[in-house]
PDB file of C-alpha atoms in Angstrom:
ATOM      1  CA  MET D   1     150.015 159.579 170.336  1.00 54.00           C
ATOM      2  CA  SER D   2     148.314 157.154 173.029  1.00 62.00           C
ATOM      3  CA  SER D   3     147.670 159.040 177.093  1.00 64.00           C
ATOM      4  CA  GLU D   4     150.109 155.984 177.231  1.00 68.00           C
ATOM      5  CA  CYS D   5     153.525 157.419 175.534  1.00 68.00           C
ATOM      6  CA  GLU D   6     152.430 160.751 176.488  1.00 73.00           C
ATOM      7  CA  PHE D   7     153.068 159.341 180.270  1.00 64.00           C
ATOM      8  CA  PHE D   8     156.059 157.913 179.740  1.00 63.00           C
ATOM      9  CA  ASN D   9     157.383 161.091 177.161  1.00 57.00           C
ATOM     10  CA  LYS D  10     156.929 163.189 179.813  1.00 69.00           C
ATOM     11  CA  ILE D  11     158.467 161.337 182.413  1.00 57.00           C
ATOM     12  CA  ALA D  12     161.441 160.233 180.895  1.00 54.00           C
ATOM     13  CA  ASP D  13     163.991 163.368 182.814  1.00 64.00           C
ATOM     14  CA  ASN D  14     163.132 161.635 186.017  1.00 65.00           C
ATOM     15  CA  TRP D  15     162.635 157.563 185.255  1.00 56.00           C
ATOM     16  CA  ASP D  16     166.579 156.341 186.884  1.00 59.00           C
ATOM     17  CA  SER D  17     165.545 158.558 190.047  1.00 60.00           C
ATOM     18  CA  THR D  18     161.883 157.399 190.862  1.00 61.00           C
ATOM     19  CA  ARG D  19     163.285 153.219 190.853  1.00 66.00           C
ATOM     20  CA  ALA D  20     166.252 151.705 191.917  1.00 67.00           C
ATOM     21  CA  VAL D  21     168.357 149.967 189.799  1.00 76.00           C
ATOM     22  CA  ASP D  22     169.912 146.593 191.633  1.00 86.00           C
ATOM     23  CA  VAL D  23     171.579 145.431 190.245  1.00 90.00           C
ATOM     24  CA  GLY D  24     172.922 141.963 192.330  1.00 92.00           C
ATOM     25  CA  LYS D  25     169.213 141.219 190.506  1.00 93.00           C
ATOM     26  CA  ILE D  26     168.916 142.267 187.531  1.00 94.00           C
ATOM     27  CA  ALA D  27     172.223 140.706 186.994  1.00 95.00           C
ATOM     28  CA  ARG D  28     171.233 137.166 188.758  1.00 95.00           C
ATOM     29  CA  LEU D  29     167.690 137.237 185.996  1.00 96.00           C
ATOM     30  CA  VAL D  30     169.756 138.647 183.188  1.00 97.00           C
ATOM     31  CA  ALA D  31     171.431 134.839 184.121  1.00 97.00           C
ATOM     32  CA  MET D  32     168.630 132.979 184.047  1.00 97.00           C
ATOM     33  CA  ILE D  33     168.259 134.085 180.063  1.00 98.00           C
ATOM     34  CA  GLY D  34     171.253 132.154 178.932  1.00 97.00           C
ATOM     35  CA  LEU D  35     172.766 134.599 176.244  1.00 98.00           C
ATOM     36  CA  GLU D  36     175.902 133.344 174.595  1.00 97.00           C
ATOM     37  CA  PRO D  37     178.897 135.848 173.340  1.00 98.00           C
ATOM     38  CA  GLY D  38     177.900 136.670 170.012  1.00 98.00           C
ATOM     39  CA  PHE D  39     173.351 136.465 170.765  1.00 98.00           C
ATOM     40  CA  THR D  40     171.242 139.688 168.909  1.00 98.00           C
ATOM     41  CA  VAL D  41     168.757 139.942 171.086  1.00 98.00           C
ATOM     42  CA  LEU D  42     165.985 142.526 171.201  1.00 98.00           C
ATOM     43  CA  ASP D  43     165.010 144.526 173.760  1.00 98.00           C
ATOM     44  CA  ALA D  44     161.096 145.076 173.556  1.00 97.00           C
ATOM     45  CA  GLY D  45     160.383 147.667 175.628  1.00 95.00           C
ATOM     46  CA  SER D  46     163.626 149.402 176.871  1.00 96.00           C
ATOM     47  CA  GLY D  47     163.040 151.855 177.859  1.00 92.00           C
ATOM     48  CA  THR D  48     165.534 154.709 179.144  1.00 92.00           C
ATOM     49  CA  GLY D  49     167.487 151.301 178.792  1.00 95.00           C
ATOM     50  CA  VAL D  50     168.100 149.454 182.762  1.00 93.00           C
ATOM     51  CA  LEU D  51     168.708 145.653 180.840  1.00 96.00           C
ATOM     52  CA  LEU D  52     170.875 146.995 178.231  1.00 97.00           C
ATOM     53  CA  PRO D  53     174.772 147.322 180.284  1.00 96.00           C
ATOM     54  CA  PHE D  54     173.779 143.637 181.373  1.00 97.00           C
ATOM     55  CA  ILE D  55     172.958 141.502 177.909  1.00 98.00           C
ATOM     56  CA  LYS D  56     176.102 143.972 176.892  1.00 98.00           C
ATOM     57  CA  GLU D  57     177.791 142.286 179.009  1.00 97.00           C
ATOM     58  CA  ALA D  58     176.648 138.705 178.053  1.00 97.00           C
ATOM     59  CA  VAL D  59     176.383 138.485 174.640  1.00 98.00           C
ATOM     60  CA  GLY D  60     179.870 140.618 174.970  1.00 97.00           C
ATOM     61  CA  PRO D  61     181.549 142.673 171.748  1.00 95.00           C
ATOM     62  CA  ALA D  62     180.624 140.485 169.036  1.00 96.00           C
ATOM     63  CA  GLY D  63     177.424 140.454 169.931  1.00 97.00           C
ATOM     64  CA  LYS D  64     173.585 142.885 168.252  1.00 97.00           C
ATOM     65  CA  ILE D  65     170.263 144.590 170.724  1.00 97.00           C
ATOM     66  CA  THR D  66     167.670 146.371 168.991  1.00 97.00           C
ATOM     67  CA  ALA D  67     166.667 148.205 171.810  1.00 97.00           C
ATOM     68  CA  VAL D  68     162.957 149.332 171.052  1.00 97.00           C
ATOM     69  CA  ASP D  69     159.997 151.246 172.528  1.00 95.00           C
ATOM     70  CA  PHE D  70     156.987 153.746 171.849  1.00 91.00           C
ATOM     71  CA  SER D  71     158.383 156.304 174.195  1.00 90.00           C
ATOM     72  CA  ALA D  72     161.219 158.552 171.877  1.00 92.00           C
ATOM     73  CA  ASN D  73     162.003 160.247 175.142  1.00 91.00           C
ATOM     74  CA  MET D  74     162.501 157.487 177.589  1.00 90.00           C
ATOM     75  CA  LEU D  75     164.558 155.198 174.504  1.00 95.00           C
ATOM     76  CA  ALA D  76     167.305 159.309 173.611  1.00 94.00           C
ATOM     77  CA  LYS D  77     167.761 158.599 177.773  1.00 93.00           C
ATOM     78  CA  ALA D  78     168.861 154.425 177.258  1.00 95.00           C
ATOM     79  CA  GLU D  79     171.099 155.569 174.416  1.00 96.00           C
ATOM     80  CA  GLU D  80     172.664 159.243 175.710  1.00 95.00           C
ATOM     81  CA  LYS D  81     173.624 156.030 178.758  1.00 94.00           C
ATOM     82  CA  TYR D  82     174.761 152.677 176.591  1.00 96.00           C
ATOM     83  CA  GLY D  83     175.419 154.203 172.616  1.00 96.00           C
ATOM     84  CA  HIS D  84     179.590 153.695 173.579  1.00 96.00           C
ATOM     85  CA  LEU D  85     177.981 150.252 174.723  1.00 96.00           C
ATOM     86  CA  GLY D  86     178.516 149.944 170.777  1.00 94.00           C
ATOM     87  CA  ASN D  87     176.016 147.028 168.679  1.00 95.00           C
ATOM     88  CA  ILE D  88     173.390 148.784 169.908  1.00 97.00           C
ATOM     89  CA  ILE D  89     170.431 150.167 167.534  1.00 96.00           C
ATOM     90  CA  PHE D  90     167.998 152.227 169.158  1.00 97.00           C
ATOM     91  CA  ALA D  91     164.559 152.026 167.436  1.00 96.00           C
ATOM     92  CA  VAL D  92     161.663 154.590 168.561  1.00 96.00           C
ATOM     93  CA  ALA D  93     158.437 151.992 166.952  1.00 95.00           C
ATOM     94  CA  ASP D  94     155.226 149.847 168.762  1.00 94.00           C
ATOM     95  CA  ILE D  95     156.343 146.520 169.675  1.00 94.00           C
ATOM     96  CA  MET D  96     153.803 145.777 167.551  1.00 94.00           C
ATOM     97  CA  GLU D  97     154.622 147.437 164.000  1.00 92.00           C
ATOM     98  CA  PHE D  98     158.480 146.776 165.149  1.00 94.00           C
ATOM     99  CA  VAL D  99     159.690 144.966 162.285  1.00 90.00           C
ATOM    100  CA  PRO D 100     163.272 144.211 162.443  1.00 90.00           C
ATOM    101  CA  GLU D 101     166.585 145.087 160.313  1.00 79.00           C
ATOM    102  CA  ASP D 102     168.733 141.979 160.953  1.00 76.00           C
ATOM    103  CA  GLY D 103     166.803 138.500 160.672  1.00 87.00           C
ATOM    104  CA  LEU D 104     166.152 136.994 164.020  1.00 96.00           C
ATOM    105  CA  PHE D 105     166.668 137.300 167.025  1.00 98.00           C
ATOM    106  CA  ASP D 106     168.578 134.223 169.207  1.00 98.00           C
ATOM    107  CA  ALA D 107     166.300 136.656 172.515  1.00 98.00           C
ATOM    108  CA  VAL D 108     163.081 138.897 173.361  1.00 98.00           C
ATOM    109  CA  LEU D 109     163.193 139.793 176.466  1.00 98.00           C
ATOM    110  CA  CYS D 110     160.843 141.704 178.133  1.00 97.00           C
ATOM    111  CA  PHE D 111     161.807 143.122 180.871  1.00 96.00           C
ATOM    112  CA  ASN D 112     159.252 145.188 183.641  1.00 92.00           C
ATOM    113  CA  PHE D 113     157.255 146.577 180.738  1.00 92.00           C
ATOM    114  CA  PHE D 114     154.669 143.106 180.110  1.00 96.00           C
ATOM    115  CA  PRO D 115     151.471 144.899 181.707  1.00 94.00           C
ATOM    116  CA  HIS D 116     151.560 147.868 179.451  1.00 90.00           C
ATOM    117  CA  ILE D 117     151.317 145.486 176.205  1.00 93.00           C
ATOM    118  CA  LYS D 118     147.349 145.946 175.316  1.00 91.00           C
ATOM    119  CA  ASP D 119     146.839 142.710 173.423  1.00 94.00           C
ATOM    120  CA  LYS D 120     149.190 139.741 175.330  1.00 95.00           C
ATOM    121  CA  GLN D 121     148.568 136.935 173.089  1.00 94.00           C
ATOM    122  CA  ARG D 122     148.977 139.245 169.652  1.00 95.00           C
ATOM    123  CA  PHE D 123     152.760 140.111 171.203  1.00 96.00           C
ATOM    124  CA  MET D 124     153.462 137.137 171.593  1.00 97.00           C
ATOM    125  CA  THR D 125     152.965 135.040 168.099  1.00 96.00           C
ATOM    126  CA  HIS D 126     154.229 138.602 167.266  1.00 95.00           C
ATOM    127  CA  MET D 127     157.960 137.966 168.491  1.00 96.00           C
ATOM    128  CA  GLN D 128     157.569 134.137 168.007  1.00 95.00           C
ATOM    129  CA  SER D 129     157.692 135.795 164.391  1.00 95.00           C
ATOM    130  CA  HIS D 130     161.152 137.156 165.198  1.00 96.00           C
ATOM    131  CA  LEU D 131     162.211 134.700 166.935  1.00 97.00           C
ATOM    132  CA  ARG D 132     164.853 131.713 165.464  1.00 97.00           C
ATOM    133  CA  GLN D 133     164.072 128.261 166.090  1.00 97.00           C
ATOM    134  CA  GLY D 134     164.852 126.972 169.726  1.00 97.00           C
ATOM    135  CA  GLY D 135     165.468 130.984 170.573  1.00 98.00           C
ATOM    136  CA  ALA D 136     163.976 132.856 174.150  1.00 98.00           C
ATOM    137  CA  LEU D 137     161.030 134.717 174.784  1.00 98.00           C
ATOM    138  CA  VAL D 138     161.371 136.141 178.682  1.00 98.00           C
ATOM    139  CA  ILE D 139     159.523 138.053 179.652  1.00 98.00           C
ATOM    140  CA  MET D 140     159.754 139.681 183.740  1.00 97.00           C
ATOM    141  CA  HIS D 141     160.131 141.919 187.034  1.00 96.00           C
ATOM    142  CA  ASP D 142     162.693 142.892 189.379  1.00 94.00           C
ATOM    143  CA  ILE D 143     160.198 142.823 191.754  1.00 93.00           C
ATOM    144  CA  SER D 144     157.011 140.115 192.553  1.00 95.00           C
ATOM    145  CA  ARG D 145     153.705 140.355 190.503  1.00 96.00           C
ATOM    146  CA  GLN D 146     152.169 142.253 193.914  1.00 95.00           C
ATOM    147  CA  GLN D 147     154.553 144.400 194.197  1.00 92.00           C
ATOM    148  CA  VAL D 148     153.745 145.206 189.681  1.00 92.00           C
ATOM    149  CA  ASN D 149     149.933 145.382 190.848  1.00 93.00           C
ATOM    150  CA  ALA D 150     150.623 147.580 193.691  1.00 91.00           C
ATOM    151  CA  ILE D 151     152.318 150.204 191.397  1.00 85.00           C
ATOM    152  CA  HIS D 152     150.773 150.514 188.908  1.00 85.00           C
ATOM    153  CA  LYS D 153     146.935 150.214 190.321  1.00 86.00           C
ATOM    154  CA  ASP D 154     147.795 153.806 192.389  1.00 77.00           C
ATOM    155  CA  SER D 155     148.814 155.494 188.347  1.00 75.00           C
ATOM    156  CA  GLU D 156     146.002 157.036 185.826  1.00 74.00           C
ATOM    157  CA  ALA D 157     147.649 156.091 182.584  1.00 73.00           C
ATOM    158  CA  VAL D 158     148.806 152.668 183.426  1.00 76.00           C
ATOM    159  CA  LYS D 159     146.037 152.009 185.769  1.00 76.00           C
ATOM    160  CA  ASN D 160     144.655 148.542 184.165  1.00 80.00           C
ATOM    161  CA  ASP D 161     148.067 147.584 182.866  1.00 87.00           C
ATOM    162  CA  ARG D 162     147.918 144.537 185.377  1.00 92.00           C
ATOM    163  CA  LEU D 163     150.587 141.635 186.138  1.00 96.00           C
ATOM    164  CA  ALA D 164     148.688 137.480 185.558  1.00 96.00           C
ATOM    165  CA  PRO D 165     150.154 135.160 187.950  1.00 97.00           C
ATOM    166  CA  GLY D 166     153.363 132.974 185.991  1.00 98.00           C
ATOM    167  CA  GLU D 167     151.007 129.929 185.440  1.00 97.00           C
ATOM    168  CA  THR D 168     148.525 131.863 182.989  1.00 97.00           C
ATOM    169  CA  VAL D 169     151.563 133.757 181.362  1.00 98.00           C
ATOM    170  CA  GLY D 170     152.892 130.576 180.711  1.00 98.00           C
ATOM    171  CA  ALA D 171     149.634 128.635 179.516  1.00 98.00           C
ATOM    172  CA  TRP D 172     149.054 131.773 177.374  1.00 97.00           C
ATOM    173  CA  LEU D 173     152.778 130.718 176.081  1.00 98.00           C
ATOM    174  CA  THR D 174     152.217 127.270 175.951  1.00 98.00           C
ATOM    175  CA  ALA D 175     148.512 128.273 173.206  1.00 97.00           C
ATOM    176  CA  ALA D 176     150.832 130.829 172.048  1.00 97.00           C
ATOM    177  CA  GLY D 177     152.960 127.757 170.772  1.00 96.00           C
ATOM    178  CA  TYR D 178     156.084 128.228 172.863  1.00 98.00           C
ATOM    179  CA  GLN D 179     157.534 125.384 175.414  1.00 98.00           C
ATOM    180  CA  VAL D 180     158.013 126.609 178.568  1.00 98.00           C
ATOM    181  CA  THR D 181     161.083 125.697 180.113  1.00 98.00           C
ATOM    182  CA  GLN D 182     160.190 128.080 183.761  1.00 98.00           C
ATOM    183  CA  ILE D 183     158.545 129.744 185.911  1.00 98.00           C
ATOM    184  CA  VAL D 184     159.433 131.999 188.537  1.00 98.00           C
ATOM    185  CA  ASP D 185     156.102 134.044 190.572  1.00 97.00           C
ATOM    186  CA  THR D 186     157.780 134.410 193.625  1.00 94.00           C
ATOM    187  CA  GLY D 187     157.867 136.841 197.215  1.00 90.00           C
ATOM    188  CA  ASP D 188     161.495 140.017 195.214  1.00 93.00           C
ATOM    189  CA  ARG D 189     160.899 138.412 191.336  1.00 95.00           C
ATOM    190  CA  TYR D 190     158.812 137.623 188.039  1.00 97.00           C
ATOM    191  CA  PHE D 191     160.482 135.399 185.729  1.00 98.00           C
ATOM    192  CA  ILE D 192     159.165 133.623 182.362  1.00 98.00           C
ATOM    193  CA  ARG D 193     161.770 131.702 179.706  1.00 98.00           C
ATOM    194  CA  ALA D 194     160.100 130.145 176.988  1.00 98.00           C
ATOM    195  CA  VAL D 195     161.547 128.250 173.633  1.00 98.00           C
ATOM    196  CA  LYS D 196     160.260 128.805 170.458  1.00 98.00           C
ATOM    197  CA  ARG D 197     159.457 125.612 168.192  1.00 93.00           C
TER     198      ARG D 197
END
């Protein structure tokens, strides 16, 4: 098990108490994605499932969500809190090794997770193989890039996990064959949406 995985397993019990969830802001970020009722969504690096109720609200009872995280303890928290919402698969896996049971997704969401991915180019290509034509990969944070990097700088386990400027990540996505439709890299949020051509 990687030291980073151990780190997240250890802090799983207290994770939700360390971060205030700005419900309004997360709801606005999710609205920007363009999810529709009945969509199938992959929540990559789901953690304790902060995003799950917002996705569920958008995709409705017919929508399907797959929540993937390499930390079994974090995902157990997510299932405990949101398993009752229905139509959610909880899969403990490294996102780079993950193979979905149900074919292609309409959207892959990467919320507060992207800096922790070591090989970002490979991640983008790998997620493309899980998206239907026209499906969206969304990388987002409910705080600014500067805040993300400041938080990570102070933790030994994640001190090298940096979030690059939106334009840089947009260029990586374009190089990986996506069409970037939106980049927001401001003082209070980070949002990039790219579509599989």
